[in-house]
Structures are given as C-alpha cells and as structure tokens.
Short mmCIF file of C-alpha atoms and ligand atoms in Angstrom, two decimals:
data_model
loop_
_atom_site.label_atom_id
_atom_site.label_comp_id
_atom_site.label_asym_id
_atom_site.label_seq_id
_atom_site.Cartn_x
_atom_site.Cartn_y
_atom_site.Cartn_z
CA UNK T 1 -4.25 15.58 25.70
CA UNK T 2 -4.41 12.11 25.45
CA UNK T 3 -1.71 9.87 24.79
CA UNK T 4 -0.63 7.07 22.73
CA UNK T 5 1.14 4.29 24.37
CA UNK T 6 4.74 4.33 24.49
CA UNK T 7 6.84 2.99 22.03
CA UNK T 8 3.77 3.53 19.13
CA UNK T 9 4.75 3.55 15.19
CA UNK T 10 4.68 7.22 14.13
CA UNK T 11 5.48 7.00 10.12
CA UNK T 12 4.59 8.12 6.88
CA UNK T 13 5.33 5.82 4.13
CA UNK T 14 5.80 5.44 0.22
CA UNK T 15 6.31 2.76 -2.05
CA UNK T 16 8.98 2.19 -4.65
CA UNK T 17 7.65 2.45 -7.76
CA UNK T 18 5.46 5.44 -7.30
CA UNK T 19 8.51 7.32 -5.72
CA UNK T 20 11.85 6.14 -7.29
CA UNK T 21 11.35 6.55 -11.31
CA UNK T 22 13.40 4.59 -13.63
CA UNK T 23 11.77 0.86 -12.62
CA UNK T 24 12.13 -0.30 -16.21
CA UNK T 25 12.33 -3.84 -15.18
CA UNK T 26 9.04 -4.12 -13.88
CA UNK T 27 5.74 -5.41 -14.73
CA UNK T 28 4.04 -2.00 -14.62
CA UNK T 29 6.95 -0.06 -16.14
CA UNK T 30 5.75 -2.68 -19.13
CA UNK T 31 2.15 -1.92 -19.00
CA UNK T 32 2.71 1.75 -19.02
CA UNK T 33 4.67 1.47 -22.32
CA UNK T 34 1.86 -0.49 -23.90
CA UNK T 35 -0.45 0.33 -26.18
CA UNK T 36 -3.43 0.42 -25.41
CA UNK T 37 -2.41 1.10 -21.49
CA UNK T 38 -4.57 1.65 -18.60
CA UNK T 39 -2.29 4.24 -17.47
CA UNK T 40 -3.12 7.93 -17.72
CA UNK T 41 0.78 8.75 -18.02
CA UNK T 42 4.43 6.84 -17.52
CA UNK T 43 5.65 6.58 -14.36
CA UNK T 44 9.05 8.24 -15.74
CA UNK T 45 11.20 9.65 -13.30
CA UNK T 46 8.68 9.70 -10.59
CA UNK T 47 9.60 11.70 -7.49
CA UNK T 48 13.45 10.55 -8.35
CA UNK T 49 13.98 8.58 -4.97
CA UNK T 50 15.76 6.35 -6.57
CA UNK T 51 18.32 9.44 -5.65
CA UNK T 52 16.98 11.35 -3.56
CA UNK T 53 15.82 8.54 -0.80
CA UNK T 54 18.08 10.12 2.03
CA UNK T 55 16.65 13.40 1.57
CA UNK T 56 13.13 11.88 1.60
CA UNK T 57 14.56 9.93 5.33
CA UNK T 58 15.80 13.36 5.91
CA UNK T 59 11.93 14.79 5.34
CA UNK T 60 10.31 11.75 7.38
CA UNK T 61 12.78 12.55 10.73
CA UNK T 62 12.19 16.46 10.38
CA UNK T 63 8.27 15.38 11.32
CA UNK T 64 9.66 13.48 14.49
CA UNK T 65 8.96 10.07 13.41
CA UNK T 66 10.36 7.36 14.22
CA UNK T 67 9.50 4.72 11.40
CA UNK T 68 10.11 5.01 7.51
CA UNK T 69 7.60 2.83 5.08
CA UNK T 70 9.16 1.73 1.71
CA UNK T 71 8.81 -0.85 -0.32
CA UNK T 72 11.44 -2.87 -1.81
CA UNK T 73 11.31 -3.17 -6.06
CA UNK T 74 11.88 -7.19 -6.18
CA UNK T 75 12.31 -5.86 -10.24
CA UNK T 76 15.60 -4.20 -9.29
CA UNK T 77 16.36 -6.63 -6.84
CA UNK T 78 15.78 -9.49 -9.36
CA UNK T 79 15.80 -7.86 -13.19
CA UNK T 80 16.33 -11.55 -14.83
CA UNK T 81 14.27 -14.79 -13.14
CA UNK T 82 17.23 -16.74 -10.82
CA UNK T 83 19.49 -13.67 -10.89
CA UNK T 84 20.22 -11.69 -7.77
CA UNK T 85 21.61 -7.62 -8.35
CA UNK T 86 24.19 -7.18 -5.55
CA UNK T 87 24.38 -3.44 -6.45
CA UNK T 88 20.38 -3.49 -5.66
CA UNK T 89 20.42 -5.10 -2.41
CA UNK T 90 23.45 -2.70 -1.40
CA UNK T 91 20.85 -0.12 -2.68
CA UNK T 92 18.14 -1.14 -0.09
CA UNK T 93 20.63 -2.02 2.61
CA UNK T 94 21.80 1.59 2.48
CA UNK T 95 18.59 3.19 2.93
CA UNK T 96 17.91 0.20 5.82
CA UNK T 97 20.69 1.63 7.28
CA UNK T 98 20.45 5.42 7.25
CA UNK T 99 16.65 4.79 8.66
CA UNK T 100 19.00 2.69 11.60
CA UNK T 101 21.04 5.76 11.76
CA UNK T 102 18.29 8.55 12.65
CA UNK T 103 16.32 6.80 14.90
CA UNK T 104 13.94 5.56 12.26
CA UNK T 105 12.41 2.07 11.93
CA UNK T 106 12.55 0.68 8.53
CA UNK T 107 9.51 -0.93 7.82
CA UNK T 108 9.56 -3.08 4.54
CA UNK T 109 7.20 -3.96 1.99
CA UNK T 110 8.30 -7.07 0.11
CA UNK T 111 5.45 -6.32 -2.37
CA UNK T 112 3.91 -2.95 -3.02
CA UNK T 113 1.97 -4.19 -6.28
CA UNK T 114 4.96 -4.35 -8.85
CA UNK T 115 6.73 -7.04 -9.90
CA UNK T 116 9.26 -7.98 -12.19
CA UNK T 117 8.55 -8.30 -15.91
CA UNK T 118 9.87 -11.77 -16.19
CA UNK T 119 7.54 -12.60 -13.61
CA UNK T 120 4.54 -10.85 -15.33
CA UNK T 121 5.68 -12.59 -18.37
CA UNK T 122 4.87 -16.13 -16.36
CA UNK T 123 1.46 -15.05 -16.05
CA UNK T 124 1.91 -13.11 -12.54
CA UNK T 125 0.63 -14.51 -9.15
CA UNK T 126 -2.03 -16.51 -11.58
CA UNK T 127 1.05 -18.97 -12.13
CA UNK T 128 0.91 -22.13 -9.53
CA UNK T 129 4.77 -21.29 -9.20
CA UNK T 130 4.59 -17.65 -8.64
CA UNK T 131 4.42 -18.39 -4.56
CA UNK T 132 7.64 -20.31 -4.66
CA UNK T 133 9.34 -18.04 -6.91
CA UNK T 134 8.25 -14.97 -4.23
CA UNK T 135 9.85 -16.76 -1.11
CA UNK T 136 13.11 -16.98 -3.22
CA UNK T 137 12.97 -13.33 -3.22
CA UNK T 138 11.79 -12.66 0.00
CA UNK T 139 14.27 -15.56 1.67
CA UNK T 140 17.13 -13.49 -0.15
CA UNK T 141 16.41 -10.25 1.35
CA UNK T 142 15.19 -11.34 4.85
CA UNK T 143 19.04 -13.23 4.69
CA UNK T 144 20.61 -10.03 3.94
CA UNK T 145 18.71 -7.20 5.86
CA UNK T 146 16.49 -9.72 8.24
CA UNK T 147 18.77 -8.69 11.71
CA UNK T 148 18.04 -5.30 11.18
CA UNK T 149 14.11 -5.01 10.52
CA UNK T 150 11.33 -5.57 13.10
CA UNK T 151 8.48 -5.57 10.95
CA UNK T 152 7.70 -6.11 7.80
CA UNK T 153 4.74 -6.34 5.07
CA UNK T 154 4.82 -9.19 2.81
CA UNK T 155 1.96 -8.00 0.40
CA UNK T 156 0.31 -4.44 -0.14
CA UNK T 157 -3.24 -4.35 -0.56
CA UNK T 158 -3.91 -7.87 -2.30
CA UNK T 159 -7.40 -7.52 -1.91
CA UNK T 160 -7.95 -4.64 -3.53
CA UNK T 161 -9.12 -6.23 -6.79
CA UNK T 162 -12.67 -7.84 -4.76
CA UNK T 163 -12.79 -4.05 -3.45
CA UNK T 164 -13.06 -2.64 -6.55
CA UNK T 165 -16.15 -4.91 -7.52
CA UNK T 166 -18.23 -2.71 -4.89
CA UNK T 167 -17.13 0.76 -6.14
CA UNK T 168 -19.29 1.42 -9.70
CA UNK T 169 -16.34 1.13 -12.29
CA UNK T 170 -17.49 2.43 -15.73
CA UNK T 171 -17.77 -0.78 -18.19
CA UNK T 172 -15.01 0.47 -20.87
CA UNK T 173 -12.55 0.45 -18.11
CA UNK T 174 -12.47 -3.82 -17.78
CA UNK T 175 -12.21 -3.20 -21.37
CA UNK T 176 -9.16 -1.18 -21.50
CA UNK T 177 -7.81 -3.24 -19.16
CA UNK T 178 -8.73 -6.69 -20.89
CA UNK T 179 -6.66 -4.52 -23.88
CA UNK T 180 -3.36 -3.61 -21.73
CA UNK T 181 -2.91 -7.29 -21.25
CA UNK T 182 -3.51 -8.64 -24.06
CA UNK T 183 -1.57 -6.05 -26.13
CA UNK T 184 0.79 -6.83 -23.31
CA UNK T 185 0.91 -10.21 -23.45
CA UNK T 186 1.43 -9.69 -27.77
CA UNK T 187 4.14 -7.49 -26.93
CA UNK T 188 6.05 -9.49 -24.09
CA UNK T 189 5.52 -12.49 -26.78
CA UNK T 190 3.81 -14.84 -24.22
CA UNK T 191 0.22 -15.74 -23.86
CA UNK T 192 -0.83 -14.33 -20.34
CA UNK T 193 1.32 -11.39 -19.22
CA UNK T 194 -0.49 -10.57 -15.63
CA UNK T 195 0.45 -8.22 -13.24
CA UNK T 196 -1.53 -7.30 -9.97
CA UNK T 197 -2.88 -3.74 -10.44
CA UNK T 198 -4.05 -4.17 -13.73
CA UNK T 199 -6.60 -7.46 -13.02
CA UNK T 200 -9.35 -8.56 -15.71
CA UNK T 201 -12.65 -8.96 -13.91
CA UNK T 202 -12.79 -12.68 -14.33
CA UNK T 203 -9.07 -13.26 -13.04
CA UNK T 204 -9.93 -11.49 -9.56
CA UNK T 205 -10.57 -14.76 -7.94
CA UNK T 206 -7.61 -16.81 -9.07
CA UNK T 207 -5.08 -13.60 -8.44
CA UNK T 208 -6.52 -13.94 -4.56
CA UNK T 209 -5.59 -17.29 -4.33
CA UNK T 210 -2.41 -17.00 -6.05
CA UNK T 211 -1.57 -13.94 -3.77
CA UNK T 212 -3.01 -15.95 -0.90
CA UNK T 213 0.16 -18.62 -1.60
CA UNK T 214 2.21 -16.11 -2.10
CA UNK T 215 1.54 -14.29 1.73
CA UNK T 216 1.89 -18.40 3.38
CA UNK T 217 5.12 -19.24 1.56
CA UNK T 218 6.19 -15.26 2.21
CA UNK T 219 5.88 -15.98 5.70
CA UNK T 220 7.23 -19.02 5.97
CA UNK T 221 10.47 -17.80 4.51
CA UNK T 222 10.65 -14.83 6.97
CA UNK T 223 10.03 -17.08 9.80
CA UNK T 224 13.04 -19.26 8.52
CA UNK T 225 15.27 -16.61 7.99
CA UNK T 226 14.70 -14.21 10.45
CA UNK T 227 12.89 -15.67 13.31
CA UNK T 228 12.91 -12.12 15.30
CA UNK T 229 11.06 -10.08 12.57
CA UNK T 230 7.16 -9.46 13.09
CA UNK T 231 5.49 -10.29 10.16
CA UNK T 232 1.80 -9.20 8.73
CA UNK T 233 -0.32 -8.20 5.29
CA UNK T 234 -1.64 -4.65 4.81
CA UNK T 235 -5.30 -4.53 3.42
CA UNK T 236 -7.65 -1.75 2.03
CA UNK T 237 -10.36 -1.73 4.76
CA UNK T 238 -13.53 1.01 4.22
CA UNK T 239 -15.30 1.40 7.50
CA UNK T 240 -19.00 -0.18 5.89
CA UNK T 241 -21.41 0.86 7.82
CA UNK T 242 -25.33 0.03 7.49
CA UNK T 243 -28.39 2.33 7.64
CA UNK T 244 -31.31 0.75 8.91
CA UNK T 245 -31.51 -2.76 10.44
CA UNK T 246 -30.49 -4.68 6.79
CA UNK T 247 -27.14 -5.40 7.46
CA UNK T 248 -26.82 -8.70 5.09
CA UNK T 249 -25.65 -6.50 1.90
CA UNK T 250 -22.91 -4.79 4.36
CA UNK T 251 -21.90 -8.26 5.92
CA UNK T 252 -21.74 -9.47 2.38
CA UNK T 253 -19.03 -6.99 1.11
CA UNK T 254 -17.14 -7.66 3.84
CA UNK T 255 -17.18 -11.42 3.42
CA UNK T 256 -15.70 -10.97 -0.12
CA UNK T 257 -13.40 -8.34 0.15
CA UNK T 258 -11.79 -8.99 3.07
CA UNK T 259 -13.07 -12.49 4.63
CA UNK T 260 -10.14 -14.58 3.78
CA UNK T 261 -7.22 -12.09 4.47
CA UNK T 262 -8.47 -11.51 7.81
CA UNK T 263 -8.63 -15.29 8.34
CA UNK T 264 -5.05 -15.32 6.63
CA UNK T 265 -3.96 -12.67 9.04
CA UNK T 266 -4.58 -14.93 12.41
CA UNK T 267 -1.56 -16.78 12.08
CA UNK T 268 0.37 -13.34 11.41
CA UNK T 269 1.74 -11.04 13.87
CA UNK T 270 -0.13 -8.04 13.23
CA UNK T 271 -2.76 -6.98 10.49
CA UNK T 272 -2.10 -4.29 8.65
CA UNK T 273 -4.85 -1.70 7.95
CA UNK T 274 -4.92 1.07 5.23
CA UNK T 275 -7.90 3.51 5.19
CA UNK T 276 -9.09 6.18 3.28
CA UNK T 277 -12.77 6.36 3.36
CA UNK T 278 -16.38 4.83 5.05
CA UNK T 279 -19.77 3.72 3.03
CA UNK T 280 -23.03 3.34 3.99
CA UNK T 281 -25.12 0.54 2.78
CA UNK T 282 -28.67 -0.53 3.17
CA UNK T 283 -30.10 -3.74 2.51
CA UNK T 284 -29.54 -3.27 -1.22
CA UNK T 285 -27.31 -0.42 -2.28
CA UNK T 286 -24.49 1.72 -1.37
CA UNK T 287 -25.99 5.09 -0.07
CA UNK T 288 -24.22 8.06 -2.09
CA UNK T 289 -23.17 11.17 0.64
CA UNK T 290 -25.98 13.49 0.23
CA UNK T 291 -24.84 16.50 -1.92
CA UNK T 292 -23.46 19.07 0.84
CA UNK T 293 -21.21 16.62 1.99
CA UNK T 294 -17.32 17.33 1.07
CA UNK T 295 -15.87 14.57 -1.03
CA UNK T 296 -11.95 12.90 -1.17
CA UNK T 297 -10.33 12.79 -4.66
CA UNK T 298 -11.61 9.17 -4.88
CA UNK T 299 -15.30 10.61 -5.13
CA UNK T 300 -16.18 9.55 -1.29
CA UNK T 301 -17.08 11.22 1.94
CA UNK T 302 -14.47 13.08 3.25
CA UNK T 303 -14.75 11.23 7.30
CA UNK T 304 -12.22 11.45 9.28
CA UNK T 305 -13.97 8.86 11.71
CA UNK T 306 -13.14 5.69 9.06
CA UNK T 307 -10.17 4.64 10.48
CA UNK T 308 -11.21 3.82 14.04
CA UNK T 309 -14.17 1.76 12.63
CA UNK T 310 -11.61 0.05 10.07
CA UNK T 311 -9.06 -0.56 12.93
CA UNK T 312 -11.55 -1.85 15.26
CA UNK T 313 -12.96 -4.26 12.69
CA UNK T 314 -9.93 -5.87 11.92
CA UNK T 315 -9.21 -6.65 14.98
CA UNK T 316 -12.60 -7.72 16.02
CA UNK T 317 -12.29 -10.47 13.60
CA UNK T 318 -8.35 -11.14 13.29
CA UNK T 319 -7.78 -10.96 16.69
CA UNK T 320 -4.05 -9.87 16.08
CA UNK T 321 -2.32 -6.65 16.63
CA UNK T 322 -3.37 -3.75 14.61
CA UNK T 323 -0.67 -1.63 12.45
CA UNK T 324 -2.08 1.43 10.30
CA UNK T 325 0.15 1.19 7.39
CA UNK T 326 -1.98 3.93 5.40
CA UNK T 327 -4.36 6.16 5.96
CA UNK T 328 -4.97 9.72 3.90
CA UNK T 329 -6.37 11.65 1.88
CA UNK T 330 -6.38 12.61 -1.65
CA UNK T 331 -6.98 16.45 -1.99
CA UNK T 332 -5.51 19.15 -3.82
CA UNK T 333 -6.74 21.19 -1.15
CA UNK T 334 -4.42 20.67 2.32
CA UNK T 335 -6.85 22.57 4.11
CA UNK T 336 -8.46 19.45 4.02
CA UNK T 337 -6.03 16.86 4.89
CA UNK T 338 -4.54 19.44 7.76
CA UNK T 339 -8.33 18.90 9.15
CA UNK T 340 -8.29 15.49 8.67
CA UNK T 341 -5.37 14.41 10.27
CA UNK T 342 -6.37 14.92 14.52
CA UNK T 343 -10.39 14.03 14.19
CA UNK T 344 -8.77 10.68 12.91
CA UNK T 345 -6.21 9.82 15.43
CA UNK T 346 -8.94 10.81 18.17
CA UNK T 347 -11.14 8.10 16.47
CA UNK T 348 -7.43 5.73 17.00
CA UNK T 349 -7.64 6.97 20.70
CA UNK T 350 -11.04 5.56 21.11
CA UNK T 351 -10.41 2.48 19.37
CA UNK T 352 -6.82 2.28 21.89
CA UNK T 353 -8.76 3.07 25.08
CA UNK T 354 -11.46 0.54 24.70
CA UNK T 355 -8.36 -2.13 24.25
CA UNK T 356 -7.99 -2.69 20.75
CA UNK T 357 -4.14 -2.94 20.31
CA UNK T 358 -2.53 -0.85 17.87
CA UNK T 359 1.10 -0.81 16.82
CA UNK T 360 1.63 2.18 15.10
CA UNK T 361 0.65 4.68 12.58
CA UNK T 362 1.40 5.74 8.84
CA UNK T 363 0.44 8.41 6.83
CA UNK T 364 -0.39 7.85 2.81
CA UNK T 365 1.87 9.63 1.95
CA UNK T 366 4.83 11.43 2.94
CA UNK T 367 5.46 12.51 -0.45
CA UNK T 368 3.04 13.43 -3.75
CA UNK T 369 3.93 10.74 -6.07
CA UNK T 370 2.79 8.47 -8.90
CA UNK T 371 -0.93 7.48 -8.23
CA UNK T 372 -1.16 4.13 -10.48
CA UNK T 373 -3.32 4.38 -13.26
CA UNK T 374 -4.45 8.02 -12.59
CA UNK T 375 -0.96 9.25 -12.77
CA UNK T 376 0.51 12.43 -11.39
CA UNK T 377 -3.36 13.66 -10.66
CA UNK T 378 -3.97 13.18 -7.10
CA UNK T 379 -2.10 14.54 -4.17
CA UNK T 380 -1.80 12.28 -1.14
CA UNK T 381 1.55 13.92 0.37
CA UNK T 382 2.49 15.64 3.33
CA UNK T 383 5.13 17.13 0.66
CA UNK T 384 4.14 18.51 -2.56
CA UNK T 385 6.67 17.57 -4.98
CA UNK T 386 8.00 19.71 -8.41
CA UNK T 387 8.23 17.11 -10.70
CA UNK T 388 10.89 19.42 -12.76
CA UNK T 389 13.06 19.96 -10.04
CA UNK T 390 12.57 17.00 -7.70
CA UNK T 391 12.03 19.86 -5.09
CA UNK T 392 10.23 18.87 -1.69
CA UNK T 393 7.89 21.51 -0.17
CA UNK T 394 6.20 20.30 3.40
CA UNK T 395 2.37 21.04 3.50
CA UNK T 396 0.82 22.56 6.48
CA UNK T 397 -0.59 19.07 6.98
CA UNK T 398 2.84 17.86 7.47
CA UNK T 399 3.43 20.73 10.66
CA UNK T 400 0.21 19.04 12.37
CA UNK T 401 1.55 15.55 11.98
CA UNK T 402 4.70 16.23 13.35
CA UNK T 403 2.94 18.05 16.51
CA UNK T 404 1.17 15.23 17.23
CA UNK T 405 3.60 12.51 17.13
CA UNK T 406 6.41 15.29 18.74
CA UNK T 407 3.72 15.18 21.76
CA UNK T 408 2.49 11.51 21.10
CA UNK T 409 -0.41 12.02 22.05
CA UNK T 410 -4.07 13.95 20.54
C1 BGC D 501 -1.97 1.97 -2.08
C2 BGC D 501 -1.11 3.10 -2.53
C3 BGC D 501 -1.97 4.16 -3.17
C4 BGC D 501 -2.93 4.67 -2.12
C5 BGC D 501 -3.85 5.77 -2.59
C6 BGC D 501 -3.30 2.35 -1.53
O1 BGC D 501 -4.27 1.68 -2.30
O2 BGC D 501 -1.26 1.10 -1.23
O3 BGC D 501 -0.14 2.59 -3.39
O4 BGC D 501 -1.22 5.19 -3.71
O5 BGC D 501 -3.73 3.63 -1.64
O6 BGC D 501 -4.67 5.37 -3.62
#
C-alpha cells in the first residue's frame, strides 16, 4: 500500500445551486424560467440541502473525510445589489461550523457559476464593474467566516467556456443559447442579461477577462481580510495527449483553454484541478476512442489515468501547489465509477512520488444532483438521491472511497 502524505485533503464536494433547491434569486434560477431556456428542466427543489446540509456533512464524515466542498450562493447571500442577508450568512456560518465540529475542513467556493440576478441583470462578469462588485461580496464573507477557513476557491471552472470550443457542440445549441439571453434579457427588461454558464460564442473572450478581474480583485480581498486563508482557482483540465510527433494542435488547445489561468494561478497559493476525462489529438483533429472503448456520460473515454496527467500539467506550468477539487465520473452504472476510483489515485501516487505537490483530493460528487443544462440526467454521486423523498442511498463507489482515505493510502 502506498501512502499519501500526512495531513492530505480527503473530500467530496457539491455546489450550492445544484444541491440546495429554492435559489430563486439567482441568475440561473432566471434562465431556467425563461422561455426559450437552455435548460433541460428547473432546478426546483434540487437535492433540498438547503435543509438537509447537516445530513449531507453527516454523509461526507461517514466516508472518513476530513474536508467538505460547498459553495456559497452570493444570490442568497446578496438577493438585492448593496444589500447583505444576515439570516444567509448565519446560514453558511452554520454549516462552516458543523464541518468545524466533525473534524471536517470547510472548503469554500465563493463562485460555483451562479450569481445573483441583479448581477446578471448588469450584464454579468461582461460588466467593467462586475470585479469590484465580487470583492464586496467576497470581502463580506471572508470578514465573517475568514478565521475559520483554510482554503478557499474564488471561481469554479471559469474557463470552461474556451473548453467547450474544442468539444463538437451541435450548431442549434449557440442558438438556443443566443435565445435564453436574449428572451432573458426581454424578460429581466435590460439589454444584456449574462450569466456564466450560459455564454454566447462571441462573448467567450470578454467573460475570461471579466472573470480574470474578478479572480485578482477576489484575491486581493481575501488577502485583506483574512491574511491566513490559502487562496486558489479551480479549472477544468483534460489530460490532452498527442499521437504521433504533431504536437502543435495539442499545445494549441492548451494555450487557449487554460494558458492564462495557469499564468493567473502563479501568484495563488494552490491551483485547483478538476478532471473528468483525457483526448488524444494529432496534428489536426481530436482522435475519437475507437469503438470497444467504454465511454463516460459526457461521450469520452472512460480513463482513469487523466487525472495524474492533468495534475502533473498544472503544476508543470503553475508551479504552485496542486488541489484536486473534482474529479468523477458520470455513469448510471457504479460499477464503473467503483472501478474508477483506485486506478486514479494510483495515477495521484505517481504524480506525488515523482514530487509534484498535491494538497488534497475531492470527489465530483458526493451527492447526485442538478447537472446544469442537462438536468437531473447524469449521475456523478457517491449517493444516489430520490428526488421525491430527498432520501440518500451510498453507492458501492462511496464504500471504496472511504477505504482508501480510512487507510490514506492506495
Ligand atoms: C462543475 C460541476 C459539474 C461537474 C460535472 C464541473 O464542470 O464544476 O458543477 O457538475 O463538472 O459536469
């Protein structure tokens, strides 16, 4: 057995509003409720975490964790531009502190793709404002719960619009989404309503930069109000590999999807990584798994091995600590993930051993939850979850987590 080093980030995590249900101040609450929308179904009640968040901290210790991810809804925190909800931040406070209580570290995301409908409503993180307006928020709740995190993620996945430019999106879904806004934007009475997981192609660039802003202020604010917390941005890395000796289409990809947030990431305290899947590319395409080949929910190679070529090139090229703060796989089959889980965190190992430093690790997800625009389809959770009862059921995949972290070690 080998094992991690001491003191490693064992987590799963989830994010607000694909867990709590009921985030009816939010940007994507709004989109969902438009017509046309992007959205295969309403959030609605989601997994109910909103109420049932200490049973979820309840499900994360029974798999010997010691770290909870959540994200914190700035939409609840902040329902009206300049306002501040002091029953909200209680809200978050309380689940900060029953993490404290078990043993658990809270990690925080200050920005797990929703945010507030008046902020939407300003034209998103397109609006030269919106990184100001973000540091109010995130100086506000670094003020209040600051003492008792360690580390925290400013922004989840920003980069995920440039990713999406590689993976072959049919051409009538730009169109619906072009639609969503601007029915959006007709119904919110304002010219551009934005929000950033529902992007127009020609908007990807200017929501990078915006988001960009947003990380910088972000972390200035955390460093002035809570000078002890470590402090990073979580991207969507695919391990992109190359067939052949053409690696200039490869290199290229990489360059545009995740060039500047791994410059970005240099004056952070950790990068954080989230994984699901490898490609190959040759000098001119993306090589398609050949047909016995097992494929993910997303339509990709089911490899295990991704995340240790993911980890190791983030930290080849941002040359800071390494936190997984996802990594999964959607299946309705747990067979599958159950497989997936040890062949992975072998692949960590290797990456550890040959002195890449790594933090921690999180599984996507501990729960089965709201999956954006694809709705309740795809399962990503250790626990399923009846969405008529609220009832949690661990997976097998969930038993062979908690082995492994009970042991720390592969
Ligand atoms: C996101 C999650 C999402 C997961 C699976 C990541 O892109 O951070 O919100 O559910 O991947 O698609």
């Amino acid at each position: 057995m080998s094992k991690f080093p001491e003191g490693f980030i064992w987590g799963a995590a989830t994010a607000g509003h694909q867990v709590e249900g009921d985030n009816v101040n939010s940007d994507t609450w709004f989109a969902e409720h438009t017509t046309p929308t992007l959205f295969k179904e309403p959030s609605g009640k989601a997994c109910n975490s909103y109420v049932l968040w200490r049973e979820d901290i309840d499900l994360a210790k029974s798999l010997n964790f010691n770290s909870y991810r959540f994200s914190i809804e700035w939409a609840r925190i902040q329902p009206v531009e300049g306002e501040f909800d002091e029953k909200e931040l209680a809200h978050y406070e309380a689940i900060i502190d029953y993490c404290l209580e078990l043993g658990l570290e809270p990690i925080v995301t200050l920005n797990h793709f929703t945010s507030p409908h008046w902020f939407a409503k300003l034209g998103s993180w397109i609006n030269p404002v919106s990184a100001e307006l973000f540091a109010t928020y995130v100086t506000k709740v670094m003020q209040r719960y600051g003492s008792k995190l360690k580390h925290v993620v400013t922004l989840n996945e920003p980069n995920l619009p440039p990713l999406l430019t590689w993976v072959h999106m049919p051409e009538f879904v730009y169109e619906l989404t072009a639609a969503n806004l601007k029915a959006a934007s007709e119904k919110a009475g304002v010219d551009n309503y934005r929000l950033s997981n529902v992007v127009r192609k020609d908007e990807f660039d200017a929501m990078g930069d915006g988001l960009e802003a947003a990380h910088i202020a972000a972390r200035k604010a955390i460093r002035a109000a809570a000078p002890n917390v470590k402090l990073g941005l979580s991207i969507a890395i695919v391990d992109d590999r190359v067939v052949g000796d053409d690696s200039s289409l490869r290199d290229r990809k990489r360059e545009e999807v995740y060039g500047r947030w791994l410059r970005l990431a240099k004056d952070d305290d950790f990068i954080g990584v989230q994984n699901y899947e490898s490609v190959y590319y040759d000098g001119e395409h993306a090589i398609e798994p050949g047909p016995d080949v097992p494929r993910n929910g997303m339509g990709s190679a089911i490899d295990p091995t991704a995340l240790e070529g993911a980890v190791r090139y983030a930290y080849e090229q941002a040359g800071v600590p390494v936190y997984v703060t996802e990594h999964g796989l959607s299946t309705t089959d747990d067979t599958q993930r159950a497989a997936f889980i040890k062949p992975a965190l072998d692949g960590l190992q290797n990456a550890i051993a040959d002195g890449v430093e790594v933090l921690g690790y999180t599984h996507w997800s501990l729960l089965d939850n709201f999956e954006w625009i694809f709705g309740y389809g795809p399962k990503f959770g250790l626990f399923d979850v009846n969405f008529e009862t609220f009832e949690r059921t661990a997976k097998p995949s969930a038993g062979v987590l908690a082995e492994i972290v009970k042991n720390n070690a592969v």
